[in-house]
Amino acid sequence: MDAVYIVAAKRTPIGKLNGALASLSAAELGGQLIHAMLAESGLASDAVSEVIMGQVLTGGAGQNPARQTSVRAGLPVSVPAMRSTRCAAPARNRSILPRRPFAAATPIASSPADRTR
């Protein structure tokens, strides 16, 4: 199996009820986050092979928030995207998931804030 490397680490800001981030969805924040991670790492968007996003509270987020996030980040629509909703150590789970036997070469795991309203 290929090794998995962390090439950038970022997270979205934590908002508060009706605060400054209330008008932004988790997908919008996550898209900006992935875009910034790609810029910082120097990776091209077509180098990403999978997106794994942590989001526990998904009420009102629509279908597959991870897919919405990856598309907003400018990734090719061919890149698969999934979300991790495990409450117990979700960041640890997102670092383990890319190591699955079917993982591809360049996964990006992101964790957009889900408390923006």
PDB file of C-alpha atoms in Angstrom:
ATOM      1  CA  MET A   1       0.000   0.000   0.000  1.00  0.00           C
ATOM      2  CA  ASP A   2       1.208   3.526  -0.755  1.00  0.00           C
ATOM      3  CA  ALA A   3       2.083   5.751   2.171  1.00  0.00           C
ATOM      4  CA  VAL A   4      -0.314   8.513   3.187  1.00  0.00           C
ATOM      5  CA  TYR A   5       1.162  11.957   3.857  1.00  0.00           C
ATOM      6  CA  ILE A   6      -0.298  15.039   5.507  1.00  0.00           C
ATOM      7  CA  VAL A   7       0.620  17.915   3.198  1.00  0.00           C
ATOM      8  CA  ALA A   8      -1.418  20.682   4.856  1.00  0.00           C
ATOM      9  CA  ALA A   9      -3.447  21.087   8.021  1.00  0.00           C
ATOM     10  CA  LYS A  10      -6.245  23.617   8.305  1.00  0.00           C
ATOM     11  CA  ARG A  11      -9.683  23.883   9.809  1.00  0.00           C
ATOM     12  CA  THR A  12     -12.564  26.238   9.373  1.00  0.00           C
ATOM     13  CA  PRO A  13     -13.340  28.836  12.038  1.00  0.00           C
ATOM     14  CA  ILE A  14     -15.812  27.931  14.743  1.00  0.00           C
ATOM     15  CA  GLY A  15     -18.848  30.152  14.508  1.00  0.00           C
ATOM     16  CA  LYS A  16     -21.539  30.976  17.002  1.00  0.00           C
ATOM     17  CA  LEU A  17     -25.312  31.149  16.674  1.00  0.00           C
ATOM     18  CA  ASN A  18     -26.250  33.993  14.298  1.00  0.00           C
ATOM     19  CA  GLY A  19     -22.617  35.139  14.258  1.00  0.00           C
ATOM     20  CA  ALA A  20     -20.426  36.411  11.444  1.00  0.00           C
ATOM     21  CA  LEU A  21     -20.394  33.012   9.688  1.00  0.00           C
ATOM     22  CA  ALA A  22     -24.156  32.444   9.790  1.00  0.00           C
ATOM     23  CA  SER A  23     -24.597  33.208   6.085  1.00  0.00           C
ATOM     24  CA  LEU A  24     -22.008  30.603   5.017  1.00  0.00           C
ATOM     25  CA  SER A  25     -22.774  26.907   4.678  1.00  0.00           C
ATOM     26  CA  ALA A  26     -20.385  24.180   5.822  1.00  0.00           C
ATOM     27  CA  ALA A  27     -19.858  23.345   2.122  1.00  0.00           C
ATOM     28  CA  GLU A  28     -18.835  26.945   1.357  1.00  0.00           C
ATOM     29  CA  LEU A  29     -16.431  27.036   4.301  1.00  0.00           C
ATOM     30  CA  GLY A  30     -15.071  23.590   3.445  1.00  0.00           C
ATOM     31  CA  GLY A  31     -14.581  24.539  -0.201  1.00  0.00           C
ATOM     32  CA  GLN A  32     -12.503  27.538   0.851  1.00  0.00           C
ATOM     33  CA  LEU A  33     -10.566  25.314   3.247  1.00  0.00           C
ATOM     34  CA  ILE A  34      -9.654  22.698   0.614  1.00  0.00           C
ATOM     35  CA  HIS A  35      -8.778  25.428  -1.888  1.00  0.00           C
ATOM     36  CA  ALA A  36      -6.395  26.965   0.690  1.00  0.00           C
ATOM     37  CA  MET A  37      -4.878  23.554   1.482  1.00  0.00           C
ATOM     38  CA  LEU A  38      -4.155  22.946  -2.188  1.00  0.00           C
ATOM     39  CA  ALA A  39      -2.613  26.396  -2.589  1.00  0.00           C
ATOM     40  CA  GLU A  40      -0.416  25.936   0.486  1.00  0.00           C
ATOM     41  CA  SER A  41       0.749  22.456  -0.510  1.00  0.00           C
ATOM     42  CA  GLY A  42       1.306  23.281  -4.177  1.00  0.00           C
ATOM     43  CA  LEU A  43      -0.862  20.341  -5.274  1.00  0.00           C
ATOM     44  CA  ALA A  44      -3.006  20.665  -8.374  1.00  0.00           C
ATOM     45  CA  SER A  45      -6.706  19.919  -7.943  1.00  0.00           C
ATOM     46  CA  ASP A  46      -6.433  16.938 -10.291  1.00  0.00           C
ATOM     47  CA  ALA A  47      -3.827  15.363  -7.952  1.00  0.00           C
ATOM     48  CA  VAL A  48      -6.502  14.723  -5.304  1.00  0.00           C
ATOM     49  CA  SER A  49      -7.898  11.203  -5.439  1.00  0.00           C
ATOM     50  CA  GLU A  50     -10.391  11.272  -2.547  1.00  0.00           C
ATOM     51  CA  VAL A  51     -11.952  13.730  -0.087  1.00  0.00           C
ATOM     52  CA  ILE A  52     -12.965  12.634   3.412  1.00  0.00           C
ATOM     53  CA  MET A  53     -14.751  15.354   5.368  1.00  0.00           C
ATOM     54  CA  GLY A  54     -15.683  15.349   9.025  1.00  0.00           C
ATOM     55  CA  GLN A  55     -19.104  16.797   9.768  1.00  0.00           C
ATOM     56  CA  VAL A  56     -21.259  15.615  12.645  1.00  0.00           C
ATOM     57  CA  LEU A  57     -24.176  18.074  12.530  1.00  0.00           C
ATOM     58  CA  THR A  58     -25.519  17.953   8.987  1.00  0.00           C
ATOM     59  CA  GLY A  59     -29.041  19.304   9.429  1.00  0.00           C
ATOM     60  CA  GLY A  60     -29.920  21.489   6.456  1.00  0.00           C
ATOM     61  CA  ALA A  61     -26.660  20.680   4.672  1.00  0.00           C
ATOM     62  CA  GLY A  62     -28.343  18.854   1.787  1.00  0.00           C
ATOM     63  CA  GLN A  63     -27.188  15.639   0.176  1.00  0.00           C
ATOM     64  CA  ASN A  64     -23.549  14.577   0.507  1.00  0.00           C
ATOM     65  CA  PRO A  65     -21.973  17.717   2.004  1.00  0.00           C
ATOM     66  CA  ALA A  66     -18.527  16.276   1.259  1.00  0.00           C
ATOM     67  CA  ARG A  67     -19.338  16.235  -2.467  1.00  0.00           C
ATOM     68  CA  GLN A  68     -20.677  19.796  -2.291  1.00  0.00           C
ATOM     69  CA  THR A  69     -17.463  20.846  -0.556  1.00  0.00           C
ATOM     70  CA  SER A  70     -15.151  19.191  -3.077  1.00  0.00           C
ATOM     71  CA  VAL A  71     -17.014  20.722  -6.025  1.00  0.00           C
ATOM     72  CA  ARG A  72     -16.910  24.186  -4.392  1.00  0.00           C
ATOM     73  CA  ALA A  73     -13.154  23.717  -3.910  1.00  0.00           C
ATOM     74  CA  GLY A  74     -12.784  23.276  -7.666  1.00  0.00           C
ATOM     75  CA  LEU A  75     -11.902  19.588  -7.570  1.00  0.00           C
ATOM     76  CA  PRO A  76     -12.851  17.440 -10.567  1.00  0.00           C
ATOM     77  CA  VAL A  77     -16.307  15.862 -10.236  1.00  0.00           C
ATOM     78  CA  SER A  78     -14.625  12.485 -10.721  1.00  0.00           C
ATOM     79  CA  VAL A  79     -13.013  12.745  -7.249  1.00  0.00           C
ATOM     80  CA  PRO A  80     -15.023  10.659  -4.759  1.00  0.00           C
ATOM     81  CA  ALA A  81     -16.050  12.405  -1.547  1.00  0.00           C
ATOM     82  CA  MET A  82     -17.417  11.016   1.706  1.00  0.00           C
ATOM     83  CA  ARG A  83     -18.001  12.309   5.191  1.00  0.00           C
ATOM     84  CA  SER A  84     -17.141  10.898   8.578  1.00  0.00           C
ATOM     85  CA  THR A  85     -19.806  11.470  11.219  1.00  0.00           C
ATOM     86  CA  ARG A  86     -18.190   9.642  14.107  1.00  0.00           C
ATOM     87  CA  CYS A  87     -18.251  11.741  17.257  1.00  0.00           C
ATOM     88  CA  ALA A  88     -15.492   9.810  19.023  1.00  0.00           C
ATOM     89  CA  ALA A  89     -12.149  11.108  17.798  1.00  0.00           C
ATOM     90  CA  PRO A  90     -13.358  12.083  14.298  1.00  0.00           C
ATOM     91  CA  ALA A  91      -9.999  13.602  13.359  1.00  0.00           C
ATOM     92  CA  ARG A  92      -8.280  10.320  14.169  1.00  0.00           C
ATOM     93  CA  ASN A  93     -10.799   8.446  12.038  1.00  0.00           C
ATOM     94  CA  ARG A  94     -10.212  10.774   9.085  1.00  0.00           C
ATOM     95  CA  SER A  95      -6.485  10.132   9.310  1.00  0.00           C
ATOM     96  CA  ILE A  96      -7.038   6.364   9.318  1.00  0.00           C
ATOM     97  CA  LEU A  97      -9.672   6.191   6.563  1.00  0.00           C
ATOM     98  CA  PRO A  98      -7.290   7.115   3.713  1.00  0.00           C
ATOM     99  CA  ARG A  99      -5.143   4.097   4.617  1.00  0.00           C
ATOM    100  CA  ARG A 100      -7.911   1.659   3.663  1.00  0.00           C
ATOM    101  CA  PRO A 101      -6.816  -0.927   1.096  1.00  0.00           C
ATOM    102  CA  PHE A 102      -8.775   0.818  -1.658  1.00  0.00           C
ATOM    103  CA  ALA A 103      -7.376   4.271  -0.888  1.00  0.00           C
ATOM    104  CA  ALA A 104      -5.753   6.098  -3.767  1.00  0.00           C
ATOM    105  CA  ALA A 105      -2.568   8.134  -3.861  1.00  0.00           C
ATOM    106  CA  THR A 106      -3.561  11.625  -2.718  1.00  0.00           C
ATOM    107  CA  PRO A 107      -6.489  11.787  -0.301  1.00  0.00           C
ATOM    108  CA  ILE A 108      -7.317  15.074   1.391  1.00  0.00           C
ATOM    109  CA  ALA A 109      -9.167  14.978   4.684  1.00  0.00           C
ATOM    110  CA  SER A 110     -10.879  18.174   5.775  1.00  0.00           C
ATOM    111  CA  SER A 111     -12.968  19.167   8.739  1.00  0.00           C
ATOM    112  CA  PRO A 112     -15.276  22.123   8.096  1.00  0.00           C
ATOM    113  CA  ALA A 113     -16.972  23.627  11.104  1.00  0.00           C
ATOM    114  CA  ASP A 114     -20.560  22.532  11.398  1.00  0.00           C
ATOM    115  CA  ARG A 115     -21.531  25.109  14.010  1.00  0.00           C
ATOM    116  CA  THR A 116     -21.959  28.156  11.812  1.00  0.00           C
ATOM    117  CA  ARG A 117     -25.534  29.055  12.647  1.00  0.00           C
TER     118      ARG A 117
END
